[in-house]
XYZ file of C-alpha atoms in Angstrom:
453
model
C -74.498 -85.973 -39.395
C -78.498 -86.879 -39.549
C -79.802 -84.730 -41.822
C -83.971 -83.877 -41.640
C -85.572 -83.951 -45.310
C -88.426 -82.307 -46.315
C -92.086 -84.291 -46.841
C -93.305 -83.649 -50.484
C -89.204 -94.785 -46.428
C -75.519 -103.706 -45.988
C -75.067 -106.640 -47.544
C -76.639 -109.547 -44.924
C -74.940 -111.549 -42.826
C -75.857 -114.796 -40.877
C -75.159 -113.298 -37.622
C -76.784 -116.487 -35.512
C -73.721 -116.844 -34.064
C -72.922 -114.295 -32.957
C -75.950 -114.632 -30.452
C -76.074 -118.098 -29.488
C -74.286 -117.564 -25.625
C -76.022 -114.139 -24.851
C -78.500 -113.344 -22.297
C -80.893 -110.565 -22.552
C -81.632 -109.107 -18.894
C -82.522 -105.518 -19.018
C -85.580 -104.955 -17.432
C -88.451 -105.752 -19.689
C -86.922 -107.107 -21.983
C -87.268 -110.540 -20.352
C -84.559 -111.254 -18.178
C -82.949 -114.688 -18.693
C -84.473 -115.179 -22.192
C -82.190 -115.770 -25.339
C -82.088 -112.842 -27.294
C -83.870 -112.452 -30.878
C -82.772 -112.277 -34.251
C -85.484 -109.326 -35.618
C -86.906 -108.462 -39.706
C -87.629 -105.175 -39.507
C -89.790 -104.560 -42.794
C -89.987 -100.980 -44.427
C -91.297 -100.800 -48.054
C -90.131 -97.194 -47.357
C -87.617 -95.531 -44.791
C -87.637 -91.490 -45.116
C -85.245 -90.677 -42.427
C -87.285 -87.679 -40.624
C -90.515 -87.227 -42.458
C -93.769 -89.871 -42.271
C -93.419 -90.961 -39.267
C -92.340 -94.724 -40.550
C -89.065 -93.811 -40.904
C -88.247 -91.835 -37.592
C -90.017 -95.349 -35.705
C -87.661 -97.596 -37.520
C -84.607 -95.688 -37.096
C -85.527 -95.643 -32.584
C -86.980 -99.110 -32.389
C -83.767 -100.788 -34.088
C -81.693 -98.746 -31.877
C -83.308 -99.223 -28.807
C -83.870 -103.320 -29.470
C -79.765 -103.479 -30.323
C -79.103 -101.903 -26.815
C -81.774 -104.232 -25.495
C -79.521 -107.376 -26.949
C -81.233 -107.951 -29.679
C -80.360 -108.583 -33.016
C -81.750 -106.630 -35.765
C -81.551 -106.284 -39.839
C -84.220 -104.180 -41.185
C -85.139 -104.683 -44.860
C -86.128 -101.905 -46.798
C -86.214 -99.969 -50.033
C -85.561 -96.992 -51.184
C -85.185 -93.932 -49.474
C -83.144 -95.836 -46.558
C -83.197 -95.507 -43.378
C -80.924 -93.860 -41.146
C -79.920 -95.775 -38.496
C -77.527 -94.936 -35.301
C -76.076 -98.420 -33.953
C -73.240 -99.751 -36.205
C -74.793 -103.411 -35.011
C -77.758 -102.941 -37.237
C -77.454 -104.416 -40.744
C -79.602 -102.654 -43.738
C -80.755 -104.835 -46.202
C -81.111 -103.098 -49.002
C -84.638 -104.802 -51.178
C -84.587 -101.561 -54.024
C -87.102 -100.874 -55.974
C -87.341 -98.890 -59.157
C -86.921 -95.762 -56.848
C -90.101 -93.868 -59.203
C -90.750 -91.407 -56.729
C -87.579 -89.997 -55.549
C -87.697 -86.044 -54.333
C -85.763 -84.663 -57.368
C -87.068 -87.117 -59.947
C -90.770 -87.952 -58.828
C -92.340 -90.133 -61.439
C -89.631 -91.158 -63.787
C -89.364 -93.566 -66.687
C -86.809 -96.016 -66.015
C -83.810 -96.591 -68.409
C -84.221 -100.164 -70.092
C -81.689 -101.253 -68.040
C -83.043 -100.723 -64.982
C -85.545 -103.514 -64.978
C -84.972 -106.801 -63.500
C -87.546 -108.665 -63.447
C -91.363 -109.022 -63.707
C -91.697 -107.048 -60.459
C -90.210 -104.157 -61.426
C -92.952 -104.072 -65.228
C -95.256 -104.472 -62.636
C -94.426 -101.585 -60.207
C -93.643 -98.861 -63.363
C -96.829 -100.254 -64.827
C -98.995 -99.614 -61.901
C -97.382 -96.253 -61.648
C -98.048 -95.373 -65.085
C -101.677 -95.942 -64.293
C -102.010 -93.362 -61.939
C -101.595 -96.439 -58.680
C -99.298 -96.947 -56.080
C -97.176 -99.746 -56.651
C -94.333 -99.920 -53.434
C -96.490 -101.736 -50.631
C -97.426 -104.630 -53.207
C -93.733 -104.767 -55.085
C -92.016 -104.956 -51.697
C -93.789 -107.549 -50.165
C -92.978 -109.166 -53.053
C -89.408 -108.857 -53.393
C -88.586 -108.880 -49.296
C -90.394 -112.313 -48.918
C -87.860 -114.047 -51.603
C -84.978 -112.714 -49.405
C -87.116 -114.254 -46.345
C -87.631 -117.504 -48.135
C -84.063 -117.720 -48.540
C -82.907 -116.556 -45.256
C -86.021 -117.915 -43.092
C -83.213 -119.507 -40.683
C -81.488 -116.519 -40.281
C -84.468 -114.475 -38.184
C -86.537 -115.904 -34.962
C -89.475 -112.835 -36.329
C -90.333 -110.367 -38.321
C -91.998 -106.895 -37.872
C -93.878 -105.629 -40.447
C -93.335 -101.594 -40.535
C -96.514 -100.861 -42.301
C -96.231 -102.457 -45.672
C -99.316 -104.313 -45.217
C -98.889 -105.966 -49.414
C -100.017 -109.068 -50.311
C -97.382 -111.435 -50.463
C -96.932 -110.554 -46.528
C -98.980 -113.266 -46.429
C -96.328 -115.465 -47.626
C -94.310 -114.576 -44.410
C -96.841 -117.211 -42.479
C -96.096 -119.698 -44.718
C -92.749 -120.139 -44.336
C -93.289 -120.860 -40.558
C -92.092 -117.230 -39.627
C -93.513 -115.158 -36.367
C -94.770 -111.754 -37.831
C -95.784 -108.735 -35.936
C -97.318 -106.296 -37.717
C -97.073 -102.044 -36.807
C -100.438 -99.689 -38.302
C -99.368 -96.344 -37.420
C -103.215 -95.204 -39.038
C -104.682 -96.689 -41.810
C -104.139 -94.821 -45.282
C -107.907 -94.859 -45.656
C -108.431 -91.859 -43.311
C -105.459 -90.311 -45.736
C -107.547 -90.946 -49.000
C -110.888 -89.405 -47.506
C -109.287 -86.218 -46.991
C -107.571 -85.848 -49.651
C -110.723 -86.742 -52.007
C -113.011 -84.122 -50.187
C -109.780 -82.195 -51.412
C -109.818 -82.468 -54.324
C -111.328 -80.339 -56.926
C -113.107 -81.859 -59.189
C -113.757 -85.379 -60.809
C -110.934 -85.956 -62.285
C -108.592 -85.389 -59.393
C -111.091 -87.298 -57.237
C -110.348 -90.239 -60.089
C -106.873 -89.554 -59.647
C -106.775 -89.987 -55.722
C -109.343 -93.411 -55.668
C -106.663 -94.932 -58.333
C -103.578 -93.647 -56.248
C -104.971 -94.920 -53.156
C -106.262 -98.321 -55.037
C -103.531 -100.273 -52.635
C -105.609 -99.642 -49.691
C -108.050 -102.186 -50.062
C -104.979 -104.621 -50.555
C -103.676 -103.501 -47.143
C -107.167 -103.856 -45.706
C -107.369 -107.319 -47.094
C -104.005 -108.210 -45.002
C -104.408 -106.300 -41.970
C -107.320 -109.110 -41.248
C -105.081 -111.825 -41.626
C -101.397 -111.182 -40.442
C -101.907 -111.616 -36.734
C -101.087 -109.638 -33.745
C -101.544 -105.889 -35.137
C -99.829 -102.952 -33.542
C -100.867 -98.963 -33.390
C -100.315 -96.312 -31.550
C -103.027 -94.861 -30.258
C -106.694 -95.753 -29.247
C -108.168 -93.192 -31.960
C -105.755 -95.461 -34.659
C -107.351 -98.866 -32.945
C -110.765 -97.300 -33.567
C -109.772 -96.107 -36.873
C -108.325 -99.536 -38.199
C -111.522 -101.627 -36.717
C -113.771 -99.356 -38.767
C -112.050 -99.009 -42.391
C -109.553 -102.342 -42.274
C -112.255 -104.101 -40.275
C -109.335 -105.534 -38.110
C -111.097 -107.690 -35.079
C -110.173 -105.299 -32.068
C -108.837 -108.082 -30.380
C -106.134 -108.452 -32.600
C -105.116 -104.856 -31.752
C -102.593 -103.642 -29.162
C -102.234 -100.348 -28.229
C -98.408 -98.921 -27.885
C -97.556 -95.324 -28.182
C -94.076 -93.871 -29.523
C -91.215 -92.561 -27.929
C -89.550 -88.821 -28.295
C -85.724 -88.614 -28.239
C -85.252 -86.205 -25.820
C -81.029 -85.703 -26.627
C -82.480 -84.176 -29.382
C -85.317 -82.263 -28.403
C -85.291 -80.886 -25.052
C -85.211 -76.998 -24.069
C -81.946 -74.764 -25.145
C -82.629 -72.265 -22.551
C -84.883 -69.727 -20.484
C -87.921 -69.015 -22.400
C -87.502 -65.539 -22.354
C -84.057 -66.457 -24.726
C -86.401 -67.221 -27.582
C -86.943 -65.792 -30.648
C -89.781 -63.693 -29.962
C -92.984 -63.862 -32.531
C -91.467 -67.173 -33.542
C -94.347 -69.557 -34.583
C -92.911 -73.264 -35.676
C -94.662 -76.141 -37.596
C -93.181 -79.396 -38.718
C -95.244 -80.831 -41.169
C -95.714 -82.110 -45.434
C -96.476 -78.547 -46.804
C -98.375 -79.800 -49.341
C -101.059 -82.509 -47.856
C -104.226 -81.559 -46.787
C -104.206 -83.747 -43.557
C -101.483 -81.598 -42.645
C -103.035 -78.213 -42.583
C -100.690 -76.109 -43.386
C -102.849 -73.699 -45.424
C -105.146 -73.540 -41.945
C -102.202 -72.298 -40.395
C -101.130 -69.829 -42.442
C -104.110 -68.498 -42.992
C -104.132 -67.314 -39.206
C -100.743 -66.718 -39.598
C -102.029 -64.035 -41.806
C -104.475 -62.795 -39.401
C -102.567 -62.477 -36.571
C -99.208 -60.467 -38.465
C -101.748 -57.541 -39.211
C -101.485 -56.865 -35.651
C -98.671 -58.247 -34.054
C -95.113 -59.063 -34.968
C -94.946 -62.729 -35.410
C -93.829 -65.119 -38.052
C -93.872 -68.922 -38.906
C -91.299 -71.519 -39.424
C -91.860 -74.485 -41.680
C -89.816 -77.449 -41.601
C -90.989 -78.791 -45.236
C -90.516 -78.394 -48.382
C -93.252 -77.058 -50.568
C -93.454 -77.931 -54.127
C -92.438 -74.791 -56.165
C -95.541 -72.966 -57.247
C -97.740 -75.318 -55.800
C -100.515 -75.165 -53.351
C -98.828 -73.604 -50.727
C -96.685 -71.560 -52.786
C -99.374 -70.092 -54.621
C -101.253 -69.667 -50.726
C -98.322 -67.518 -49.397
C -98.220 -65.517 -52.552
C -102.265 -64.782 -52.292
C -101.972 -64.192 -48.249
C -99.079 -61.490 -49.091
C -96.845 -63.471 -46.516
C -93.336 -62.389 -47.553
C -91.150 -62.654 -45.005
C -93.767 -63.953 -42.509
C -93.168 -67.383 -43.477
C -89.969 -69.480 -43.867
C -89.832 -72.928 -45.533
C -86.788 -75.001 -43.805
C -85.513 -78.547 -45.254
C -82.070 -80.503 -45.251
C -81.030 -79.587 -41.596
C -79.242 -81.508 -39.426
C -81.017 -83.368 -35.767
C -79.124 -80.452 -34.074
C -80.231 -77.877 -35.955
C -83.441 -79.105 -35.630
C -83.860 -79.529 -31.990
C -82.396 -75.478 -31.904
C -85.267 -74.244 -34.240
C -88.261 -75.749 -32.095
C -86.655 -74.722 -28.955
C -85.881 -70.949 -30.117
C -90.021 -70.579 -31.474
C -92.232 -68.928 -28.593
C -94.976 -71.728 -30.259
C -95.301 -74.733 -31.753
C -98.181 -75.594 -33.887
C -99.751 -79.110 -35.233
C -102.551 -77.984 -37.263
C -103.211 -81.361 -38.987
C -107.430 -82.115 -39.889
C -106.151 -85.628 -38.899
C -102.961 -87.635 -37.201
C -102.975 -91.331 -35.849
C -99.900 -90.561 -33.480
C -97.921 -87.003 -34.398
C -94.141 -87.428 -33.300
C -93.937 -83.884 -33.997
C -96.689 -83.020 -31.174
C -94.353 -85.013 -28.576
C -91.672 -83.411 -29.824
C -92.080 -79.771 -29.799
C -93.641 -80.804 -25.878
C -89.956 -82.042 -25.345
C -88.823 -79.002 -26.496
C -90.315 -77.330 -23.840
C -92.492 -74.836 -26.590
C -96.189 -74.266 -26.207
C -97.990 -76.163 -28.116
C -101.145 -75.363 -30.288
C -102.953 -78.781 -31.940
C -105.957 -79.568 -33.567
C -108.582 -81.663 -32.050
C -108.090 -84.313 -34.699
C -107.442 -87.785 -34.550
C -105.460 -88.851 -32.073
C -103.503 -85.569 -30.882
C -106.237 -85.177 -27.845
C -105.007 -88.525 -26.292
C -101.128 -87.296 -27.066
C -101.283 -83.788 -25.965
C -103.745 -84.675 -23.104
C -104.232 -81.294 -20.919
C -100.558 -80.279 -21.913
C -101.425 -78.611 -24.761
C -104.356 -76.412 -25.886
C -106.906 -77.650 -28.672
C -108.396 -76.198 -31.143
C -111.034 -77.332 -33.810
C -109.594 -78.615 -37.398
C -109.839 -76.047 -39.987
C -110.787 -73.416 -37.890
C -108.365 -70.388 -38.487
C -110.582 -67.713 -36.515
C -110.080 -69.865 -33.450
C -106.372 -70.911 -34.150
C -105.722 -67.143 -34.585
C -107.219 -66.350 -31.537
C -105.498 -68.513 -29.364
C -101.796 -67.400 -31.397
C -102.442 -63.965 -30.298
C -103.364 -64.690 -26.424
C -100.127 -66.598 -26.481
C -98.159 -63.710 -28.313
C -99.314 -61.671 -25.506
C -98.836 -63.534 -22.231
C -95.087 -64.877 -21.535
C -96.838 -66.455 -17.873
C -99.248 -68.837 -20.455
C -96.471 -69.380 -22.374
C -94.627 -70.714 -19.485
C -97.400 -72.520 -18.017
C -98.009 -74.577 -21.148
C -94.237 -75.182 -21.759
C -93.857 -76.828 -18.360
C -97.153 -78.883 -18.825
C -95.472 -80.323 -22.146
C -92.141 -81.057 -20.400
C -94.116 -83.140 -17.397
C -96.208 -85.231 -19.993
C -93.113 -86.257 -22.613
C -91.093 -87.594 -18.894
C -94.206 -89.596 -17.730
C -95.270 -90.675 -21.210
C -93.114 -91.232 -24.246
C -90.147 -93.208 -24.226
C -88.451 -94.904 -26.904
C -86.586 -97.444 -24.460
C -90.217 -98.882 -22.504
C -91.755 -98.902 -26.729
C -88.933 -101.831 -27.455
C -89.435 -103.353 -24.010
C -92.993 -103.651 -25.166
C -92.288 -104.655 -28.665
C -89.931 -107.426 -27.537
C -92.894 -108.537 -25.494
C -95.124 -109.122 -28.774
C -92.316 -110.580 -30.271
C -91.871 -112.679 -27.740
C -95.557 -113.669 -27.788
C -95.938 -114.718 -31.693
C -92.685 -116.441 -31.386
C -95.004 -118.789 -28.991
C -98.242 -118.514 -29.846
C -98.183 -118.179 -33.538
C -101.595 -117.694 -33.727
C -101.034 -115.992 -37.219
C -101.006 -119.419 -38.805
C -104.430 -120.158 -38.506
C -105.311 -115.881 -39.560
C -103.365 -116.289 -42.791
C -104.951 -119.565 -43.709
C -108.390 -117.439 -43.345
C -110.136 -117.650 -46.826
């Protein structure tokens, strides 16, 4: 069974064959047209947390049921992926930041090659290494495969040797879900003093790498206008370049469990990194805090804090107890019954370039609450109500009108439901993809971009 994670990313076949008599012809997909032989590229594939790893596991689906064939690439953690026609390449890495062993020195043995000195060596500096290594490693299994794969979609790797992919005479379409620059501002006016701030500009050194490539791998995708604006600004990406193409929301999962007078009452729910200032967590329970001292409500958070740090150390200062409840390793199910049993959802993030979770907790029929950040505006539309980012007096505010009034409640719950069934599906995102696909694959204009000096 799927299993959701907290947030502190198959041996290959040559499968031509098994596609050289089929027909695609489901409906925007390009009826009539051969179907293709798809790279998905992950340098990272976390299953339920990120965001990169949730698109990869929908978009492989959805383009096998299209009649595609697909074989995503990625390293470590894998994906999870629902089709048994998908192959998973597996390109590992040295695996230095797995959840129970973040940071770890390699045994001797481990190391392979000049890659891997490379990625513990940029680790041990204080950098992220993954983006760069991967690119790396995934375009030697390219170069020896390039006959096996009609194009390749880059899920946000964005490293250098991506260029590489162009070379070899391979199609590439490449998917910015924000850039990691908007990431590294916040979390430097975060930080504390200079030696954090240090920390964070040599963590988030890759950055300029993936601004560097994001000008020269071709057709770009994003999904939202705020991302477009965002990656034009930082990654100076020519707009151009950019197509906008929002995400989908798998609605056997979340959808509503009931009346909303079944729920749990007082129940507030979040899904988000407990941890990361973007997410604003601490905003949240910081009106948490306000709002228990007069009414009977509590929050559920599906992360996974690390013990006795920031947020740990937040509820123990707010005097939270049993107010707040940390939830990680559940299953899709399980899930899809918490956001549907909470009276409100909450996305209280300073900053998102999509948020599944927003479009998810709509699908699960629960009110939402989200920041005016980013690009949650254009996804929660007039289906949701907005606050500013940071601001707990006005989050707490607008927790306790909803405590009080069941007919808001129900008013925004319906609004949510309407604007997930006109909006956000994963099947039309693939149609669309295909389409892009379809469009390198012909005009291959990222030749001349990656022969840019």
């Amino acid at each position: 069974m799927p299993v959701r994670h907290p947030c502190p990313g198959v041996h290959p076949t040559d499968r031509s064959g098994a596609w050289a008599g089929a027909v695609v012809t489901e409906a925007g997909s390009g009826a009539g047209e051969r179907p293709l032989r798809v790279a998905l590229l992950s340098y990272r594939s976390k299953p339920h947390c990120g965001g990169q790893g949730v698109y990869l596991r929908h978009l492989s689906r959805e383009l096998v049921d299209l009649g595609h064939s697909v074989e995503i690439l990625s390293g470590q953690p894998y994906p999870e992926l629902d089709r048994d026609e998908i192959v998973l390449t597996k390109i590992p890495s040295l695996d230095l930041y797995r959840d129970e062993d973040p940071f770890r020195t390699p045994a001797r043995e481990e190391f392979r090659d000049w890659v891997d000195v490379l990625e513990f060596a940029h680790m041990r500096t204080g950098g992220f290494p993954e983006p760069l290594t991967f690119s790396i490693r995934v375009l030697r299994e390219l170069k020896r495969r390039r006959r096996d794969f009609d194009v390749a979609h880059d899920n946000q790797v964005l490293g250098l040797a991506n260029l590489g992919i162009a070379r070899l005479g391979l199609p590439l379409v490449t998917s910015i879900h924000h850039p990691i620059s908007v990431d590294r501002r916040i979390e430097l006016d975060a930080a504390q003093d200079w030696k954090a701030k240090l920390g964070k500009r040599r963590w988030y050194g890759f950055v300029a790498m993936q601004a560097q490539v994001a000008r020269r791998i071709g057709t770009v995708l994003t999904v939202s206008e705020s991302s477009k604006v965002d990656i034009v600004r930082d990654f100076k990406v020519d707009p151009r370049d950019i197509e906008i193409l929002p995400l989908g929301v798998d609605t056997s999962v979340f959808h509503p469990r009931g009346p909303l007078s079944g729920r749990v009452p007082g129940r507030i729910v979040a899904m988000a990194s407990a941890d990361a200032p973007i997410k604003g967590v601490d905003v949240l329970l910081r009106a948490v805090a306000k709002v228990a001292t007069e009414r009977d409500v509590h929050v559920v958070v599906v992360s996974r804090p690390t013990k006795d740090g920031p947020t740990e150390r937040l509820v123990r200062e707010l005097a939270l107890g049993d107010r707040v409840r940390f939830v990680s390793g559940i299953s899709d199910d399980e899930l899809g019954e918490l956001l549907a049993s909470a009276e409100v959802a909450v996305v209280p993030s300073r900053y998102e370039g999509f948020s599944l979770p927003a479009v998810e907790h709509m699908a699960s029929g629960t009110p939402l609450v989200a920041s005016r950040a980013g690009a949650l505006p254009e996804v929660v539309g007039d289906a949701g109500i907005l606050v500013e980012p940071g601001d707990v007096e006005e989050l707490a505010a607008v927790l306790r009108r909803l405590h009080d009034s069941p007919e808001e409640r129900a008013r925004w719950s319906e609004a949510g439901l309407a604007r997930v069934r006109e909006r956000f599906a994963w099947r039309a995102v693939a149609q669309a993809t295909v389409g892009h696909y379809r469009e390198a694959v012909t005009q291959r204009d990222y030749l001349r971009k990656a022969a840019r000096k």
